[in-house]
XYZ file of C-alpha atoms in Angstrom:
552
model
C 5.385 11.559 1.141
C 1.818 12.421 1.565
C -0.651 13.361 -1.195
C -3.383 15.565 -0.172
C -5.707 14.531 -3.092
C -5.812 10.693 -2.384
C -5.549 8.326 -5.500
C -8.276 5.232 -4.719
C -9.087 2.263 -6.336
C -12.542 1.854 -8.298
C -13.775 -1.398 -6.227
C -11.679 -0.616 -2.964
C -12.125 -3.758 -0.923
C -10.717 -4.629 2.540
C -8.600 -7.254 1.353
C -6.903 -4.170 0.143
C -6.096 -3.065 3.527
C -3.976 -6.202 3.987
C -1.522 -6.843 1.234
C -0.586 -10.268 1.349
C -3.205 -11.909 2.767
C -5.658 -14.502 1.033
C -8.408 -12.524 2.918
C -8.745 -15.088 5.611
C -7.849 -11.971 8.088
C -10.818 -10.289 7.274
C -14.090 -9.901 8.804
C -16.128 -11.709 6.370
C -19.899 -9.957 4.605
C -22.968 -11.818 5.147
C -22.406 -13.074 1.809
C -20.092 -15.468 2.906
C -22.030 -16.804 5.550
C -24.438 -19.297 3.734
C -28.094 -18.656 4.555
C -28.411 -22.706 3.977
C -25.307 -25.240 3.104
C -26.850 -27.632 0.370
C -23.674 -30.298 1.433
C -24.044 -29.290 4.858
C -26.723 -31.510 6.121
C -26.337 -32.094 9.926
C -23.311 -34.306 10.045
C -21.604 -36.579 12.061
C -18.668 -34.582 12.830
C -17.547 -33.355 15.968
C -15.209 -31.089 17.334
C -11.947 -31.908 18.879
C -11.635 -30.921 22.500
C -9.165 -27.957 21.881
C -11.724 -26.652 19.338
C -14.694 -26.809 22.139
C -12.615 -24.639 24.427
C -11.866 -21.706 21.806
C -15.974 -21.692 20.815
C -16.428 -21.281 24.660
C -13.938 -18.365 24.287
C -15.349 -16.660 21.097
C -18.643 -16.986 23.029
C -17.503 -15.128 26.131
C -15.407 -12.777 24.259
C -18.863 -11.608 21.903
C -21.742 -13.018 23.822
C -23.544 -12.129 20.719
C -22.273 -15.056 19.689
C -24.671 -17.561 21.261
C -27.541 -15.703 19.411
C -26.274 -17.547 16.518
C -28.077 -21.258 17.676
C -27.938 -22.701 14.043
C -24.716 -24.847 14.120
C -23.400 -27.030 11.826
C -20.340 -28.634 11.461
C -18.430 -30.124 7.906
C -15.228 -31.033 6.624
C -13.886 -28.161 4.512
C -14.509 -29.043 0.786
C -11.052 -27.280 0.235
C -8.792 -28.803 2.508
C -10.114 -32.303 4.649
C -7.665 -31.765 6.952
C -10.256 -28.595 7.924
C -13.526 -28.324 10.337
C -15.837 -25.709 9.644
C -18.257 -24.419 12.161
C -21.154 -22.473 10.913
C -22.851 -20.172 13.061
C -26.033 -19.032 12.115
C -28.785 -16.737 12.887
C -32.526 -18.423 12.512
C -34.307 -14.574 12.413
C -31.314 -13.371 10.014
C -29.520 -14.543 6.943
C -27.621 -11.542 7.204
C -26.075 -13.099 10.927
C -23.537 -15.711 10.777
C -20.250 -16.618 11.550
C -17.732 -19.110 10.644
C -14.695 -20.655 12.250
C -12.446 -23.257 10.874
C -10.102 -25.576 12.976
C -7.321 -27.932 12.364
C -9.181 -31.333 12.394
C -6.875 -33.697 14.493
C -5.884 -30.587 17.107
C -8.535 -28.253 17.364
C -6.744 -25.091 16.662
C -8.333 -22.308 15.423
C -7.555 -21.657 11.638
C -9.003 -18.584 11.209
C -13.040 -17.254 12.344
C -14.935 -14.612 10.432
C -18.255 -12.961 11.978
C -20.512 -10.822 10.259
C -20.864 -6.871 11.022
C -24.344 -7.163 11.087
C -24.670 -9.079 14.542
C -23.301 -5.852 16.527
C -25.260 -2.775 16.495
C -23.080 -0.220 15.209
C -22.402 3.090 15.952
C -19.859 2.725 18.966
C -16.883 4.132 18.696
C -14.197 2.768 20.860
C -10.392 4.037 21.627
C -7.663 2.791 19.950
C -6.448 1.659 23.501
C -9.714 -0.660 23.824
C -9.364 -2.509 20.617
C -5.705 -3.143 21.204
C -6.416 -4.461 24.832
C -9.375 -6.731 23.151
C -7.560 -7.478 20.426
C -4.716 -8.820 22.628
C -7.368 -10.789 24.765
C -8.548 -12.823 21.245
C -5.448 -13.869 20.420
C -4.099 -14.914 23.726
C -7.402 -16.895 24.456
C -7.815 -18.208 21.009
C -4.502 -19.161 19.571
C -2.555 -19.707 22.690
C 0.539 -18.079 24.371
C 3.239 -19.731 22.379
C 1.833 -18.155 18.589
C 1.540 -14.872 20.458
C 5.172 -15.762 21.697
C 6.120 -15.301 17.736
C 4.939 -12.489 16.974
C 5.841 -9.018 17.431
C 4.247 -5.508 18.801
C 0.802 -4.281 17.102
C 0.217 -2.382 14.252
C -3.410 -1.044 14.578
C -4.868 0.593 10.568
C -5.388 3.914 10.760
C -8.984 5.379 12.068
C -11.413 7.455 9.389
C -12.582 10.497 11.038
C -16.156 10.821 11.539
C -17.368 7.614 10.810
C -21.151 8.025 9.611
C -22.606 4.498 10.586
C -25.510 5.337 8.583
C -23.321 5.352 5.185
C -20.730 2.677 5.961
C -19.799 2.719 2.275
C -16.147 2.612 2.785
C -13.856 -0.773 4.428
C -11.844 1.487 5.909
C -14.609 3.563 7.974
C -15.931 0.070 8.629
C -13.171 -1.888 10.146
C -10.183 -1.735 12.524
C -7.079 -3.985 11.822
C -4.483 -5.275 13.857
C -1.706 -6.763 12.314
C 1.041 -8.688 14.714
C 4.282 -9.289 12.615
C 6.175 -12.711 12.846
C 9.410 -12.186 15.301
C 12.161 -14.061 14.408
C 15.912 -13.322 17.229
C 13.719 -10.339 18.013
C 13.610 -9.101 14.521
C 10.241 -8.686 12.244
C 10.175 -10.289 8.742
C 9.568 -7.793 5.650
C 8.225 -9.012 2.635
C 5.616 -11.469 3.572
C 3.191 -10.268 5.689
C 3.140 -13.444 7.843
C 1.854 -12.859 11.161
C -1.590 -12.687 12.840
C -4.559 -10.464 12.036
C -7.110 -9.113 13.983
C -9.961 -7.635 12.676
C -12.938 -5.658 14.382
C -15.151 -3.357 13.522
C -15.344 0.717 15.375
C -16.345 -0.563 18.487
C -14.116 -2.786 19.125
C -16.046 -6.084 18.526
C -13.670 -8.885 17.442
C -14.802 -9.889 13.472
C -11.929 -11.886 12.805
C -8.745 -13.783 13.775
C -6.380 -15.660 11.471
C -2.774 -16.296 11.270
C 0.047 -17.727 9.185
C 3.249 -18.173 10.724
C 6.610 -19.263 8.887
C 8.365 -22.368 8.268
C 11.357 -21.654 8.188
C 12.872 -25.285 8.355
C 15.190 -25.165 5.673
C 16.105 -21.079 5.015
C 19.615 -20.016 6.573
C 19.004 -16.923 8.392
C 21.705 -14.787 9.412
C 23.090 -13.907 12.746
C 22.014 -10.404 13.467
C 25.058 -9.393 14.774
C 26.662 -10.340 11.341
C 24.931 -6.571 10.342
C 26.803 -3.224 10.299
C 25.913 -1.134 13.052
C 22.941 2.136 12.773
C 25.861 4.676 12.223
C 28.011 3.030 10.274
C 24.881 2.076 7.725
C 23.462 5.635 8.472
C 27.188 7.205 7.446
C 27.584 4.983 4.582
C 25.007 5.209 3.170
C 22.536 8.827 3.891
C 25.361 11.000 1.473
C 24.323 14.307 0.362
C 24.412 13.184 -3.021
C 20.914 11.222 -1.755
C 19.127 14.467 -0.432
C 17.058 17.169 -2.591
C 16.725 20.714 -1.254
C 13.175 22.113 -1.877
C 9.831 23.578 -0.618
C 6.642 22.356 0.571
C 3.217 24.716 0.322
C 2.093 22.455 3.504
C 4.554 21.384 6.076
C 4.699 21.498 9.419
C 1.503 22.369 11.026
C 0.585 23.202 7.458
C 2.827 26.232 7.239
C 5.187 26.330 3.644
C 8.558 25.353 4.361
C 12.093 24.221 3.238
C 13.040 20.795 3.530
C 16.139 18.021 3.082
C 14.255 14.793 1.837
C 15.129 11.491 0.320
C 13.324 10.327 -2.352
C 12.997 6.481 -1.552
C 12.018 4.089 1.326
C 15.142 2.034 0.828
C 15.885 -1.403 1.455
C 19.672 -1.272 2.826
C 21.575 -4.604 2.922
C 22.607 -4.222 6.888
C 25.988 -6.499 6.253
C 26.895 -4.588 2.950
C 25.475 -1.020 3.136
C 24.170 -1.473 -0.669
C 20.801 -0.452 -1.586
C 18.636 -3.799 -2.414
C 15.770 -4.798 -4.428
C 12.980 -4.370 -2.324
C 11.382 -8.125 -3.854
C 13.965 -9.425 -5.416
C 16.647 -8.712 -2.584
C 19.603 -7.712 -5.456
C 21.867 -4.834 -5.087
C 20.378 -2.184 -7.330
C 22.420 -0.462 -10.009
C 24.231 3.048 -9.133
C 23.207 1.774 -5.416
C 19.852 3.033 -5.983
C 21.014 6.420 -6.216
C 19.068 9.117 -8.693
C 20.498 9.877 -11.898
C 21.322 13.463 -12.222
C 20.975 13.254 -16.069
C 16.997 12.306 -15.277
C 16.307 15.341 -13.083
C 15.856 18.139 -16.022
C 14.175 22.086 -15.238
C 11.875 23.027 -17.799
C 9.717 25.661 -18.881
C 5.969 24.899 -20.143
C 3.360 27.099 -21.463
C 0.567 26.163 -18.941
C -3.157 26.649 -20.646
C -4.809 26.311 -16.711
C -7.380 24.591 -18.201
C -9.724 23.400 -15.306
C -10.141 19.547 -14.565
C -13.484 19.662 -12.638
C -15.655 17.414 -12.720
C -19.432 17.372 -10.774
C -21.218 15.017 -13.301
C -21.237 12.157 -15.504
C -21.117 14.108 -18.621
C -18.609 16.307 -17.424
C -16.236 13.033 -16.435
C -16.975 12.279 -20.247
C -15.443 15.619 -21.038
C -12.495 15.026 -19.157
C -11.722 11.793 -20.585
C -12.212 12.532 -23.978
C -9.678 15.637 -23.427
C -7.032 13.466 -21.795
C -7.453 9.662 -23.738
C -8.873 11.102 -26.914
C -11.313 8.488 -26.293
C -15.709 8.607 -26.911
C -16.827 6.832 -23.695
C -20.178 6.468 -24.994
C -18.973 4.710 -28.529
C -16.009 2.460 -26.750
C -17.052 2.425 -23.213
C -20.912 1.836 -22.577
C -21.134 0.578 -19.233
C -20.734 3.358 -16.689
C -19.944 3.010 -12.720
C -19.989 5.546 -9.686
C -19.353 5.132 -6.435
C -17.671 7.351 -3.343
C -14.756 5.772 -1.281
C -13.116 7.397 1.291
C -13.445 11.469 0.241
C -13.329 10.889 -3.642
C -15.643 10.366 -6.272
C -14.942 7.400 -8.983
C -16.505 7.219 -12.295
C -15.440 4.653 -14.539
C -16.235 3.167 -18.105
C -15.600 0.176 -19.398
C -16.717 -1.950 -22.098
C -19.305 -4.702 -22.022
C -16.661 -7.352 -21.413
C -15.062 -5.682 -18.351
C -11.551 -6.397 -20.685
C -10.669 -2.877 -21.007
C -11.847 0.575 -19.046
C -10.790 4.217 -18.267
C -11.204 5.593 -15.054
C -10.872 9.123 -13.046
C -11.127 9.914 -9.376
C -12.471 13.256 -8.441
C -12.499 15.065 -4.777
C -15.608 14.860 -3.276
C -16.023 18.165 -2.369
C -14.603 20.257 -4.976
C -14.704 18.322 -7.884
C -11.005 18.539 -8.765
C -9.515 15.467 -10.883
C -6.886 13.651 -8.400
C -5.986 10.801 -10.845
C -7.016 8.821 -14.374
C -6.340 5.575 -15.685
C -7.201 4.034 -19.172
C -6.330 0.383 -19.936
C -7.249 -0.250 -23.764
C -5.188 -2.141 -26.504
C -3.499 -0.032 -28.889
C -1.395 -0.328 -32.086
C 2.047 -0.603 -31.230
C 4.337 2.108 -32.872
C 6.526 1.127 -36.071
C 9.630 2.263 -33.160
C 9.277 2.546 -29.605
C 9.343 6.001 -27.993
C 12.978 7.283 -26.963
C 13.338 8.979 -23.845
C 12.804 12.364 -25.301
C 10.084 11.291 -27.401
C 8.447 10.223 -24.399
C 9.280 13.298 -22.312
C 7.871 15.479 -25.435
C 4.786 13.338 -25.294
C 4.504 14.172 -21.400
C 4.572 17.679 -21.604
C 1.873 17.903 -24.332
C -0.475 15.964 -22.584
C 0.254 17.947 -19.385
C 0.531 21.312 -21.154
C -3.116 21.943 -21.451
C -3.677 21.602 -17.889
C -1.281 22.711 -15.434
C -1.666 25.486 -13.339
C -0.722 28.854 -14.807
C 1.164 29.968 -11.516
C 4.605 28.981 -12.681
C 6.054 28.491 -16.464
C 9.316 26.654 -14.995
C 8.984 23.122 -13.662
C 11.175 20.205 -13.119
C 10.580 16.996 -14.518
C 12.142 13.876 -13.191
C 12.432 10.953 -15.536
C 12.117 7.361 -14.738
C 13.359 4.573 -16.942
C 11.803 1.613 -17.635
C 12.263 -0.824 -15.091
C 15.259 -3.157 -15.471
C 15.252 -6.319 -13.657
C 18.310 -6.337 -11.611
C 21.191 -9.038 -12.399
C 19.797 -12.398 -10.925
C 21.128 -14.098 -8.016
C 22.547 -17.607 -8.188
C 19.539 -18.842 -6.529
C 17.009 -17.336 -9.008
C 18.820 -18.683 -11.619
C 19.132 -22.166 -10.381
C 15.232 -21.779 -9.986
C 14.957 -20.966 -13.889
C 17.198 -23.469 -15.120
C 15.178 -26.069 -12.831
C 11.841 -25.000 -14.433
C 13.519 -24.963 -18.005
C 12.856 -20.962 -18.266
C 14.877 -18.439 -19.435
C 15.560 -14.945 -17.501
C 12.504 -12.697 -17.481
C 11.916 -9.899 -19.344
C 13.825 -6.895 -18.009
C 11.472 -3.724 -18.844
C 8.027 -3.138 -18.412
C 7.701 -0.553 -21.522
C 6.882 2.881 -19.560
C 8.742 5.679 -18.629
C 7.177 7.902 -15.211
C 7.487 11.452 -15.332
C 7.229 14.070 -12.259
C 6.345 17.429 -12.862
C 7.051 19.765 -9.854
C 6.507 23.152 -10.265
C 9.116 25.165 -9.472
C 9.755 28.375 -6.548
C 12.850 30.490 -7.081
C 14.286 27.367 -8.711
C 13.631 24.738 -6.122
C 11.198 21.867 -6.715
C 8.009 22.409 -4.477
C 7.150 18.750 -3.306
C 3.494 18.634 -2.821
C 2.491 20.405 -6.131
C 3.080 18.020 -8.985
C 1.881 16.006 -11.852
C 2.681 12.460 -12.202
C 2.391 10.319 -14.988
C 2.990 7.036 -16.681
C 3.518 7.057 -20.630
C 3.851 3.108 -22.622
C 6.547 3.338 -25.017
C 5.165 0.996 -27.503
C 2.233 2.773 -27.937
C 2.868 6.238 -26.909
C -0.060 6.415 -24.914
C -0.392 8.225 -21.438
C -2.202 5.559 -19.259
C -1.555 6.997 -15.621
C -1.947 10.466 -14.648
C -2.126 12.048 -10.492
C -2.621 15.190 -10.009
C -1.530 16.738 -6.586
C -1.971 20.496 -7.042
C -3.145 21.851 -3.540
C -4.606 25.573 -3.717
C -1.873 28.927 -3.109
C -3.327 30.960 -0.401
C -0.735 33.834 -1.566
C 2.562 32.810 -2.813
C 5.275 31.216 -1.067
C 7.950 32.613 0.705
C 11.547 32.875 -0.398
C 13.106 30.608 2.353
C 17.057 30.426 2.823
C 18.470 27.424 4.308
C 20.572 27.460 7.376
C 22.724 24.087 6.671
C 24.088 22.610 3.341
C 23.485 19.603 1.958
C 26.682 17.690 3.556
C 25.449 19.206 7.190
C 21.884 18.113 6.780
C 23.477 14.556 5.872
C 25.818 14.835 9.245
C 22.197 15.562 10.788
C 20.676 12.515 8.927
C 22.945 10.070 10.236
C 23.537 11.133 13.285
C 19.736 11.642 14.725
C 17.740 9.197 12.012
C 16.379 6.635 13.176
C 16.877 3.053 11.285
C 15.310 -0.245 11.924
C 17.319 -3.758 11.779
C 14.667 -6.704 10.348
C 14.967 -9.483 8.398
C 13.662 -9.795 4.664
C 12.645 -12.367 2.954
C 13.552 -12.154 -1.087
C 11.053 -13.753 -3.692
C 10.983 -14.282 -7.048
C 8.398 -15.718 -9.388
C 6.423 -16.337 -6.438
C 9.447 -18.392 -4.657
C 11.328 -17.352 -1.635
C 14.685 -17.334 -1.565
C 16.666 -19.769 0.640
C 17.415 -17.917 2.827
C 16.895 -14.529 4.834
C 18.629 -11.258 4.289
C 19.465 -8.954 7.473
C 17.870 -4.741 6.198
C 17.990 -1.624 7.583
C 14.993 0.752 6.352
C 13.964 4.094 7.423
C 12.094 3.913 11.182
C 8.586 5.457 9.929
C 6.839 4.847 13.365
C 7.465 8.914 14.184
C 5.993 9.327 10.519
C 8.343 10.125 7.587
C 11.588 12.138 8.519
C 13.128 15.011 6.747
C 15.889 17.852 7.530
C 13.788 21.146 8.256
C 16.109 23.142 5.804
C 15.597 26.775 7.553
C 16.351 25.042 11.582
C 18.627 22.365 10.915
C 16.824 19.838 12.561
C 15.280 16.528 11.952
C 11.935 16.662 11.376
C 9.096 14.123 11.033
C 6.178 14.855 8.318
C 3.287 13.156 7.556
C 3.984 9.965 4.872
C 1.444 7.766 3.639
C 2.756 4.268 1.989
């Protein structure tokens, strides 16, 4: 589901924008584009015919391109069996692009341009960068690639881009991501595929792709899978849904919704719920443990997390880590990304920091992070040690417009009982089975309205049971403009799951399970939730399927 107060990243970079990717898809900084190549000396090397023809194509794509007369071209220092081609600038070292080919055939590798050779400020449609988008790959990787991959996904826009503060990747650059297509089915859990990358206007900074090899993986026969409503029957059960409230739903109006918790990975010839790396059934089918979801009552203080300065950040973190920034943490970092404020402290070495995020207009904390090293307790936390510990640290803080909350409780991760295949690969390598817990319990406060969870006003947090510490804390709190209705639903839980699996949409793909970095040996056939409407839910007051916003 959606947050409103967004949780970022201190150093948000683009290559964030495309998990998965070694960053080749991006549109690279001037940085990257050497001003002068001390082993680049004007060399003997030439380019292969087929590499000739896609220059002449960059060129007429961006004519901008042949303002770039410095060329030289080099074997790549990282792989011989590379040709780079360095396009520079002679009035700018801040204009430059690069473009690496196969050696022997001349196809394009990947080709990374600097913003600063467009003028920026142009906004074009989403239409226009798809339809030049297209254009670049068809003219500079060839039919047959395109011929592998599937529809575009074009990243989201940022309203109102300012081109005079382009601060933030994501105001900066478009991407368009075409997934590998394998018997007419796309590939989760690789992000293989090819990547576009331009900037507002529509002006083509980069092209890359890596498609599979697939020469020795058994892949499935797609009609091998259950069909939609048999999966959708089997497995959307009422026991799966939650009835409860939202303050903003539809057209931000409160509400009363049906929702599912998880974006599930469902194993499209068994029904199960799967691992969504590992690609092993999950205990309890992934269901959530009633003993885990537990109403409460807390004595809220309301104390205010606002912060509009440095010293008041220091406030804030000393109330929530118990922590002197200014004794442990002397270096000191701010920066805005994409509507929030980040101020973060760290020690001289970079080895350990704490961190908040702030909205940039009102000054409300949205999340904070400390990573430190800590004495270890003589006995890890239990469960209700740790729960105890939650609500103490969350006690002082949360709003005072409810005493009665639920909590839901999330155990430490347990590794899920290996496959024959993973084990084969440990007993090759002469390891033993990996740890099975990471050491935290997650806790989810949401407050509660005439004893129903509301969904978008929570507190979230991570607490390390071998320390005791609190390390991970989101805040979602949006303000009450009066109070919420009382709502009564129209359906019950077992009609809203007869609405479910009759109207939901699901999506057949392949996935491709890894572990320690390995892929499996073959693929798996999955059904997962169609999010291209957004995310779905049963309006609980109409008795229809509805589609909310969702942000991954």
């Amino acid at each position: 589901m959606k947050r409103n107060g967004k949780r970022t990243a201190i150093a948000l970079t683009i290559a964030m924008m495309l998990p998965g990717t070694s960053g080749t898809a991006l549109a690279a900084s001037p940085e990257i584009h050497p001003s002068h190549i001390a082993s680049a000396t004007k060399s003997e090397e030439k380019l292969p015919e087929r590499a000739t023809q896609i220059v002449a194509a960059l060129e007429k794509l961006e004519p901008a391109l042949k303002t770039l007369t410095k060329r030289t071209i080099v074997k790549s220092e990282m792989d011989e069996k590379l040709l780079n081609l360095y396009l520079e600038s002679p009035e700018s070292n801040d204009m430059g692009a690069t473009v690496v080919f196969d050696s022997k055939t001349g196809e394009l590798f990947t080709y990374n341009a600097s913003l600063y050779i467009w003028k920026q400020g142009e906004i074009a449609t989403d239409e226009v960068i798809l339809q030049r988008a297209e254009k670049a790959v068809l003219e500079l990787l060839g039919a047959d690639k395109r011929k592998q991959a599937g529809s575009p996904q074009l990243s989201k826009a940022v309203e109102e881009v300012d081109p005079e503060e382009l601060t933030d990747p994501l105001a900066i650059y478009r991407t368009i991501y075409y997934p590998v297509v394998l018997n007419g089915l796309e590939i989760l859990g690789n992000r293989t595929g090819i990547y576009v990358t331009t900037d507002y206007a529509g002006h083509i900074l980069g092209v890359s792709t890596e498609l599979l090899d697939l020469k020795e993986t058994k892949v499935p026969d797609p009609k091998t899978a259950l069909t939609p409503e048999a999966v959708k029957k089997q497995f959307f059960t009422p026991d799966r849904l939650e009835l409860g409230y939202v303050l903003e739903g539809k057209d931000a109006k409160p509400g009363m919704q049906y929702l599912w918790m998880n974006n599930a990975y469902i194993d499209a010839v068994t029904g199960k719920q799967i691992d969504f790396t590992h690609g092993t059934e999950l205990a309890g089918n992934g269901k959530r443990n009633p003993d885990n979801l537990k109403n409460i009552t807390l004595s809220p203080k309301g104390e205010p997390l606002i912060v509009k300065s440095r010293a008041d950040g220091e406030k804030v973190v000393a109330g929530l880590f118990d922590v002197d920034t200014k004794v442990m943490f002397p270096e000191y970092y701010t920066g805005e990304v994409d509507g929030e404020i980040i101020h973060s402290w760290s020690d001289e070495f970079g080895y350990e920091d704490v961190s908040i995020s702030v909205d940039a207009s009102t000054g409300a904390v949205t999340s904070a992070d400390i990573f430190m090293e800590t004495k270890s307790l003589p006995v890890p936390l239990s469960k209700e040690e740790a729960l105890k510990k939650a609500i103490s640290f969350i006690e002082p803080y949360a709003a005072k417009s409810s005493t009665e909350w639920q909590v839901e409780i999330f155990d430490p991760y347990k590794q899920p009982k290996l496959a024959d295949w993973m084990i084969e690969l440990n007993e090759g390598e002469g390891e033993e089975e990996e740890d099975t817990g990471t050491g935290t319990y997650t806790f989810i406060f949401y407050e509660l309205h005439d004893g129903l969870p509301v969904f978008d006003r929570y507190y979230w947090m991570k607490v390390d049971i071998e320390s005791g510490q609190v390390f991970t804390f989101i805040v979602n709190m949006p303000e009450k403009e009066g109070t919420l209705p009382i709502l009564k639903p129209s359906v019950t839980e077992q009609q809203a799951a007869e609405i479910v699996a009759k109207n939901l949409p699901v999506k057949l793909s392949y996935f491709w399970p890894t572990y320690k970095g390995k892929q499996a040996p073959f693929l798996t056939l999955v059904y997962t939730v169609d999010k291209s409407k957004s995310w779905p839910y049963v309006d609980a007051v109409k008795g229809t399927l509805e589609w909310g916003e969702y942000e991954e």
